[in-house]
PDB file of C-alpha atoms in Angstrom:
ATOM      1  CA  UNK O   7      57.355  68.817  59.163  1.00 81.00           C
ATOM      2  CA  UNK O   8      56.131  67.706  55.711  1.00 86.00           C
ATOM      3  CA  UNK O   9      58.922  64.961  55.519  1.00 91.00           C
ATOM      4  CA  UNK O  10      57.753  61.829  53.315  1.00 91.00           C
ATOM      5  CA  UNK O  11      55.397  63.744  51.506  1.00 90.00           C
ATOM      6  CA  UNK O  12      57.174  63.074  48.660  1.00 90.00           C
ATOM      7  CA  UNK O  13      59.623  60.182  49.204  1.00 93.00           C
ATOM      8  CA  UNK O  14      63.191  60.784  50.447  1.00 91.00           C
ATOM      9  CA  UNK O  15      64.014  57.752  47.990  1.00 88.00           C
ATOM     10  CA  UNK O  16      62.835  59.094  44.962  1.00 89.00           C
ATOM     11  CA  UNK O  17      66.055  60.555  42.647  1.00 85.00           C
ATOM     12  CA  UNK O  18      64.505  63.512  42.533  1.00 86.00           C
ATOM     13  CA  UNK O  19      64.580  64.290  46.590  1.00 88.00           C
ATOM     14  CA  UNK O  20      67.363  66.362  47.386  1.00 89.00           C
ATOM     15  CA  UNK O  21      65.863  66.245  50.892  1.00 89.00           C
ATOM     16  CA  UNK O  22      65.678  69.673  53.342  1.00 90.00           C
ATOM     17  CA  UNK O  23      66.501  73.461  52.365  1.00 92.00           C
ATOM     18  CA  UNK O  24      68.224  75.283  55.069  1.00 91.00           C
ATOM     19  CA  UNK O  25      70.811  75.358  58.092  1.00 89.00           C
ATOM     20  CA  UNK O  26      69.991  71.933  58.475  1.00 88.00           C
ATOM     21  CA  UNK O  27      69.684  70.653  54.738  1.00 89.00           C
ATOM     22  CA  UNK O  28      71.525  69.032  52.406  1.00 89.00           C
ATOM     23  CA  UNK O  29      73.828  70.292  49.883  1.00 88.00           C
ATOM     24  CA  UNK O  30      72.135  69.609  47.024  1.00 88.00           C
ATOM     25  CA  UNK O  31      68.868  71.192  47.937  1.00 90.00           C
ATOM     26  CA  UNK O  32      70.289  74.285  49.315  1.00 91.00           C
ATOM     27  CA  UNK O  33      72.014  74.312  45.587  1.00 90.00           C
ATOM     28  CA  UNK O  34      68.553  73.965  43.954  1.00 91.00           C
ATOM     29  CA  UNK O  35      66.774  77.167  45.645  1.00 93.00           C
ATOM     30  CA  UNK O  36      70.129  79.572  45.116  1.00 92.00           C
ATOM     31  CA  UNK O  37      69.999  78.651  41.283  1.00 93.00           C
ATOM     32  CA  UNK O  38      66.062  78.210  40.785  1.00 94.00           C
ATOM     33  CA  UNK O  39      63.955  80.458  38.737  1.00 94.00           C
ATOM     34  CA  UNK O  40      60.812  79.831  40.289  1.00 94.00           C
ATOM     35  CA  UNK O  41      59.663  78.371  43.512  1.00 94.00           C
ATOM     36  CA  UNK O  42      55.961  76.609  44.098  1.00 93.00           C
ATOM     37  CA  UNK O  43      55.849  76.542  47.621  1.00 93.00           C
ATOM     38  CA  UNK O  44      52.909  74.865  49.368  1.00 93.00           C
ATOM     39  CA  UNK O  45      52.542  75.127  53.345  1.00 89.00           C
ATOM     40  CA  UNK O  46      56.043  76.662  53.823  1.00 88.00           C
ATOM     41  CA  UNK O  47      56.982  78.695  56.870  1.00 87.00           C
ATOM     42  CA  UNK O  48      59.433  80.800  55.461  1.00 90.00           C
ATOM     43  CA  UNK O  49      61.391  80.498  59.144  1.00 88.00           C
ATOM     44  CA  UNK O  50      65.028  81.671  59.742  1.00 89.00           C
ATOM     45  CA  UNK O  51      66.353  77.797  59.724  1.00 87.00           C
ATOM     46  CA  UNK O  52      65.254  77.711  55.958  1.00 91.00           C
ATOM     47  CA  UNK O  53      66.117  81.095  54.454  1.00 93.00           C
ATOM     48  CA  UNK O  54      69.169  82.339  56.469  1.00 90.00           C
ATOM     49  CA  UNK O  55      69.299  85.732  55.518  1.00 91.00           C
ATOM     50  CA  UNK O  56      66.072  86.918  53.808  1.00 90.00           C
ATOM     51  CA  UNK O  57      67.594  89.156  50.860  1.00 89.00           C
ATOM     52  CA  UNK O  58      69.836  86.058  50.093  1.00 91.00           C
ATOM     53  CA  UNK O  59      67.203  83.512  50.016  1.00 94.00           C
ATOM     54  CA  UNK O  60      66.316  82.136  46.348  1.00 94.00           C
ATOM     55  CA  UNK O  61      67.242  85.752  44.851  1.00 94.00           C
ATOM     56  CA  UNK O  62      66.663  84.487  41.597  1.00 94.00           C
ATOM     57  CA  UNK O  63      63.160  82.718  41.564  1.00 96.00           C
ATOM     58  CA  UNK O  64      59.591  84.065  41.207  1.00 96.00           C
ATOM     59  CA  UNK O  65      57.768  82.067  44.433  1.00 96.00           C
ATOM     60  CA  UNK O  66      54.181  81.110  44.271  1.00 95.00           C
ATOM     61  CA  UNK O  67      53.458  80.333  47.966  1.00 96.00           C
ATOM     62  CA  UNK O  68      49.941  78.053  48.543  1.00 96.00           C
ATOM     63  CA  UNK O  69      48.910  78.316  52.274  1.00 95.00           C
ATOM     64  CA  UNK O  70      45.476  77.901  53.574  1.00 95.00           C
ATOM     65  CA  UNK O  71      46.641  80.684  56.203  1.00 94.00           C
ATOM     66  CA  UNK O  72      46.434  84.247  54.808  1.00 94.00           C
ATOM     67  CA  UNK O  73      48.684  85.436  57.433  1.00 93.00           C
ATOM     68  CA  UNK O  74      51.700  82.919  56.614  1.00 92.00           C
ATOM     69  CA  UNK O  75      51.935  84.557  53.287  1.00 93.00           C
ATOM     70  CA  UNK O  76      54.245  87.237  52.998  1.00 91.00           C
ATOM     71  CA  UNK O  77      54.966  87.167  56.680  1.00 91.00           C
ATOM     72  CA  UNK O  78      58.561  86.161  56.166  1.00 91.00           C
ATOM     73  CA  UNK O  79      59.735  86.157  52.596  1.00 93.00           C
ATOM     74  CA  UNK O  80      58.057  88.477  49.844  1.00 93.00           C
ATOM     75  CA  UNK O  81      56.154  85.902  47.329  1.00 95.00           C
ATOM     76  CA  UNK O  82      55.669  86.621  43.347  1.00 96.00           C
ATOM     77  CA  UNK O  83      52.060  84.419  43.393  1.00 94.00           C
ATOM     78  CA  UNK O  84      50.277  84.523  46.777  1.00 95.00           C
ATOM     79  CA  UNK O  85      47.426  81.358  46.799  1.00 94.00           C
ATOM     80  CA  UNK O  86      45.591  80.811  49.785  1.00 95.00           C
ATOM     81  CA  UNK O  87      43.631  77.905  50.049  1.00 94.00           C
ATOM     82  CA  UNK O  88      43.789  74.535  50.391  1.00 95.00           C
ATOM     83  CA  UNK O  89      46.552  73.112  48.846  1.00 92.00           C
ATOM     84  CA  UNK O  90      44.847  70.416  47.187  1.00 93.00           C
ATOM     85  CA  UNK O  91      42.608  72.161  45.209  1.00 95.00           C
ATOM     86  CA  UNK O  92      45.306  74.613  44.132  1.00 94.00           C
ATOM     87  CA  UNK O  93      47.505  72.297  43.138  1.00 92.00           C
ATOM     88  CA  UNK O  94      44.663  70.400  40.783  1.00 92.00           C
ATOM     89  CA  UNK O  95      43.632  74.095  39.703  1.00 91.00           C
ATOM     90  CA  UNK O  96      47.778  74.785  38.867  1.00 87.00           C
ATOM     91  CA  UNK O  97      47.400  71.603  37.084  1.00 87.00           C
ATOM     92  CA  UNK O  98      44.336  71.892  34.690  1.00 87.00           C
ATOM     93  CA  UNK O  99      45.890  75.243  33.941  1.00 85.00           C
ATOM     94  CA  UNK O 100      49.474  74.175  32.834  1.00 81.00           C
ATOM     95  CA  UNK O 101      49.228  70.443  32.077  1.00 73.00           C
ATOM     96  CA  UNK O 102      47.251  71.113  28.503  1.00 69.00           C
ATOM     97  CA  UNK O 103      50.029  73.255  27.520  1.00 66.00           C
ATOM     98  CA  UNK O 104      53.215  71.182  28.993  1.00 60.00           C
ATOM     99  CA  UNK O 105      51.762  68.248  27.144  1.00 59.00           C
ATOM    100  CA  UNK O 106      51.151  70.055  23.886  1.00 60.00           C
ATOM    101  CA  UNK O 107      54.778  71.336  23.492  1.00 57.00           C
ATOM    102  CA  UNK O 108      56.961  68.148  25.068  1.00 53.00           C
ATOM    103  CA  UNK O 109      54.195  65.274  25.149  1.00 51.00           C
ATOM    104  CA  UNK O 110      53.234  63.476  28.326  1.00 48.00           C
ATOM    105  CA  UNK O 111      55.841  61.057  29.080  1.00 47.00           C
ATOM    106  CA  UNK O 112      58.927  63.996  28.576  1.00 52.00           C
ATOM    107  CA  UNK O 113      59.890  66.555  31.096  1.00 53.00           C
ATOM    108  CA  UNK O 114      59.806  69.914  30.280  1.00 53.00           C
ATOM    109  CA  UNK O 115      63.528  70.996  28.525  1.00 55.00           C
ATOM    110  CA  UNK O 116      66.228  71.928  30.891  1.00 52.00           C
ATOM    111  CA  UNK O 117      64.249  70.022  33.734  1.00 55.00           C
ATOM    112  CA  UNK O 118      66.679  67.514  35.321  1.00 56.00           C
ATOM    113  CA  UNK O 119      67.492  66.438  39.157  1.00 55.00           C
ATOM    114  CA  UNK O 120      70.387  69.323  40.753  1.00 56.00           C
ATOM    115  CA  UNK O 121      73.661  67.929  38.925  1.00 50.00           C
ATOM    116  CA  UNK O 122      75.539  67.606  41.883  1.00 50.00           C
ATOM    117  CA  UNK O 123      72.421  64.981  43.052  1.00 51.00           C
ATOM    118  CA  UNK O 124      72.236  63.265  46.711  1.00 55.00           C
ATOM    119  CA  UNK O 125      75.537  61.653  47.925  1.00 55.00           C
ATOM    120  CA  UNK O 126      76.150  59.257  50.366  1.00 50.00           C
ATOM    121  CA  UNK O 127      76.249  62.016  53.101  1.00 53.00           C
ATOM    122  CA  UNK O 128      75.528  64.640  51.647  1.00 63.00           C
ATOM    123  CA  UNK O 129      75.291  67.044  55.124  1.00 62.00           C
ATOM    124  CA  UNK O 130      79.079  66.604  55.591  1.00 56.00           C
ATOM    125  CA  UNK O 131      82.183  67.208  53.639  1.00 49.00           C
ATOM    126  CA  UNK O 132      83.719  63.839  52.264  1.00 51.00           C
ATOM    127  CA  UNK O 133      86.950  64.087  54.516  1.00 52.00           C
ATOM    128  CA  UNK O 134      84.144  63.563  57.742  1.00 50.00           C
ATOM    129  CA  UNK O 135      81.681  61.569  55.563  1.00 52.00           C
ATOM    130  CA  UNK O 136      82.719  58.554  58.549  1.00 52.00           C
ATOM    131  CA  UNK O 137      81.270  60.986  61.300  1.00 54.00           C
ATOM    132  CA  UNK O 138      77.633  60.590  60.398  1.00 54.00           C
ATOM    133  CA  UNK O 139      74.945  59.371  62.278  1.00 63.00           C
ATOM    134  CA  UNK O 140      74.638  55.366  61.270  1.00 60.00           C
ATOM    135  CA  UNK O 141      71.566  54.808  63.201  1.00 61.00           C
ATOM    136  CA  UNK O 142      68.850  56.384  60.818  1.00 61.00           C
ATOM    137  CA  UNK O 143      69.897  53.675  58.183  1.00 68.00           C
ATOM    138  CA  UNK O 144      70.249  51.474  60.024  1.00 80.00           C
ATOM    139  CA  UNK O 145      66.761  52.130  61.976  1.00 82.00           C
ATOM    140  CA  UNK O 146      65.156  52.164  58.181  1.00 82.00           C
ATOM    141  CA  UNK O 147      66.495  49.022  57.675  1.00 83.00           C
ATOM    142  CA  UNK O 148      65.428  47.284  60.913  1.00 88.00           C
ATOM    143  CA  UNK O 149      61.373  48.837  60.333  1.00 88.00           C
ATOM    144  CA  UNK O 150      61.601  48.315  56.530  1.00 86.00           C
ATOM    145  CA  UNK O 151      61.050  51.963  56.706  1.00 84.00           C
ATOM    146  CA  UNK O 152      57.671  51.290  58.163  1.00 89.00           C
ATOM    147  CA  UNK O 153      57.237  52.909  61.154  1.00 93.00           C
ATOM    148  CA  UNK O 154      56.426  55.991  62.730  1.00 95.00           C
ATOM    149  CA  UNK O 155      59.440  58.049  64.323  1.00 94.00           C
ATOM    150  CA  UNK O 156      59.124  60.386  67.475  1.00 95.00           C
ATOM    151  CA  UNK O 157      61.551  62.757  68.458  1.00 93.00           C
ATOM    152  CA  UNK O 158      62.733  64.861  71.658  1.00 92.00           C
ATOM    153  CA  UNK O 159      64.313  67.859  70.572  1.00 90.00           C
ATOM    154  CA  UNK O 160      67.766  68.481  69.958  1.00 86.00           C
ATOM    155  CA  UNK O 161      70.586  67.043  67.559  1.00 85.00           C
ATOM    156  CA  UNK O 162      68.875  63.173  67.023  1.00 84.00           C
ATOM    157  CA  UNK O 163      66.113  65.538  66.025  1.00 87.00           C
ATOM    158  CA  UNK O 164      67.920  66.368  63.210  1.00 87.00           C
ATOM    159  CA  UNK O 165      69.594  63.333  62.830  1.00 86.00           C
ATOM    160  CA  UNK O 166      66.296  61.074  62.148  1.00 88.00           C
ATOM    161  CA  UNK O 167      65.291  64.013  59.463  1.00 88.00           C
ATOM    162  CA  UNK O 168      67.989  63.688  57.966  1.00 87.00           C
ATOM    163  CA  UNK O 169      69.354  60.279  57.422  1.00 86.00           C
ATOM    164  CA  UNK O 170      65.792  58.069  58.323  1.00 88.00           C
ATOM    165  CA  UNK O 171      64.662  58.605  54.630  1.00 89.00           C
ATOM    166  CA  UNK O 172      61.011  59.051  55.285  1.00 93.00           C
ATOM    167  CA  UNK O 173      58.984  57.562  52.278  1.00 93.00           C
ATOM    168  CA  UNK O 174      55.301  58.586  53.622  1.00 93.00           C
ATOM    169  CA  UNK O 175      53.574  61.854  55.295  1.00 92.00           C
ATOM    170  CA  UNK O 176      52.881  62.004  58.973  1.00 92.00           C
ATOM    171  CA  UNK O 177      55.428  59.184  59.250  1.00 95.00           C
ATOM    172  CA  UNK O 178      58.453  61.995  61.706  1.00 94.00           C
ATOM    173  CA  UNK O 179      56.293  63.409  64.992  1.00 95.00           C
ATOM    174  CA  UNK O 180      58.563  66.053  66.154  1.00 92.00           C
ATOM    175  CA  UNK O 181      58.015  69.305  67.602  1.00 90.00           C
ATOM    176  CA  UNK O 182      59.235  71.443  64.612  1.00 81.00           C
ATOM    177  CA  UNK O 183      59.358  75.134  65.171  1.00 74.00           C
ATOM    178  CA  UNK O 184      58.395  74.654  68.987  1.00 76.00           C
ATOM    179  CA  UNK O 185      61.265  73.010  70.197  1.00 81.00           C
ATOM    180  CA  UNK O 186      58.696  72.165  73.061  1.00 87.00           C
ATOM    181  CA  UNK O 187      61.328  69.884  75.647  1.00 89.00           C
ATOM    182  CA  UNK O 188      59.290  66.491  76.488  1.00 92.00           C
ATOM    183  CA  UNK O 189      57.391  65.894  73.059  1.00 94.00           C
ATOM    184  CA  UNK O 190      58.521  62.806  71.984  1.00 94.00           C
ATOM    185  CA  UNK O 191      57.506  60.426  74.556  1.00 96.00           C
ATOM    186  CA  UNK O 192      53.257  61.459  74.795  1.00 96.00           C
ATOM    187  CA  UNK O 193      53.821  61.409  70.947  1.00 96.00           C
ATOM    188  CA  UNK O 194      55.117  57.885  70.871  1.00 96.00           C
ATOM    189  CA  UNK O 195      52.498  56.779  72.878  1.00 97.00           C
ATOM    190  CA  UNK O 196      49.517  59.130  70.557  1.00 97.00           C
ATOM    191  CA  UNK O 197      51.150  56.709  67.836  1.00 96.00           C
ATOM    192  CA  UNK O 198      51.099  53.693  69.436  1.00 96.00           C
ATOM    193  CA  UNK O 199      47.202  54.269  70.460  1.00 97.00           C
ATOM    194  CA  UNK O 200      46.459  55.307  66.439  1.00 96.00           C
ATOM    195  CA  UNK O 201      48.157  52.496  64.851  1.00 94.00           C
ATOM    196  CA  UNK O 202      48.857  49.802  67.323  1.00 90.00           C
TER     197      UNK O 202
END
């Protein structure tokens, strides 16, 4: 749900965790040390089985919902609030001393994109790389990757989240989590009313 929050064409996406996820940022979470999660459900399509799920990280989880913390996956740092002001209070505490140590143009040592990075396809082997979806390029392409994408639900659900490459927030309208049959169309037509 929080697709193009941070741009899908950035180097450093490595796009969705989970059963439906790439490669690459499935690879992240196993190996990561320490998670900052903000506004995360936890749900079974992310973590698979729960003992399994980032077994080596410490995870701070940010939610302004009390009750979504801990409900799903055991957290190191619970913050509940808005994520905004955490975040800026996460920042004044640990920007004076990341820029005293590396300086503030240099990234933190041993901080660099998952080394197997984003590949063409990277949500099917290379021998079926041919089989994927074309149209979420090729949709990008034709909007200039402005527009605002509604979904049914059901496999071009996953399909536009993963191959549209959303590059701003509250740019997919899908019923994540729901699955609620019928969505897309009243949501195409909420967008259409908002921004004609």
């Amino acid at each position: 749900m929080g697709l193009g929050g941070f741009p899908a064409t950035d180097p450093l996406s490595l796009g969705m965790v989970g059963m439906h996820g790439t490669y690459a940022a499935n690879l992240a979470i196993n190996n990561a040390d320490l998670l900052v999660c903000v506004g995360a459900r936890f749900d079974d399509r992310v973590t698979g089985k729960l003992t399994a799920f980032a077994s080596k990280a410490r995870i701070v989880h940010i939610d302004i919902d009390p009750t979504s913390i801990r409900k799903n996956v055991e957290v190191d740092v619970p913050v509940v609030g808005d994520c905004r002001q955490a975040l800026s209070g996460i920042m004044e505490i640990c920007e004076p001393s990341w820029r005293t140590r590396t300086g503030p143009a240099s990234m933190p040592s041993g901080f660099a994109p998952c080394p197997s990075g984003r590949k063409a396809s990277p949500f099917l082997p290379a021998k079926r790389q041919h089989q994927a979806p074309a149209g979420g390029g090729s949709l990008r392409h034709l909007t200039r990757g402005d527009a605002i994408i509604a979904t049914e639900v059901g496999q071009h659900q996953m399909w536009a989240a993963q191959f549209y490459s959303f590059t701003k927030p509250r740019t997919l309208l899908t019923s994540g989590g729901l699955g609620t049959m019928g969505f897309g169309f009243p949501a195409a037509i909420g967008a259409q009313f908002a921004f004609p």
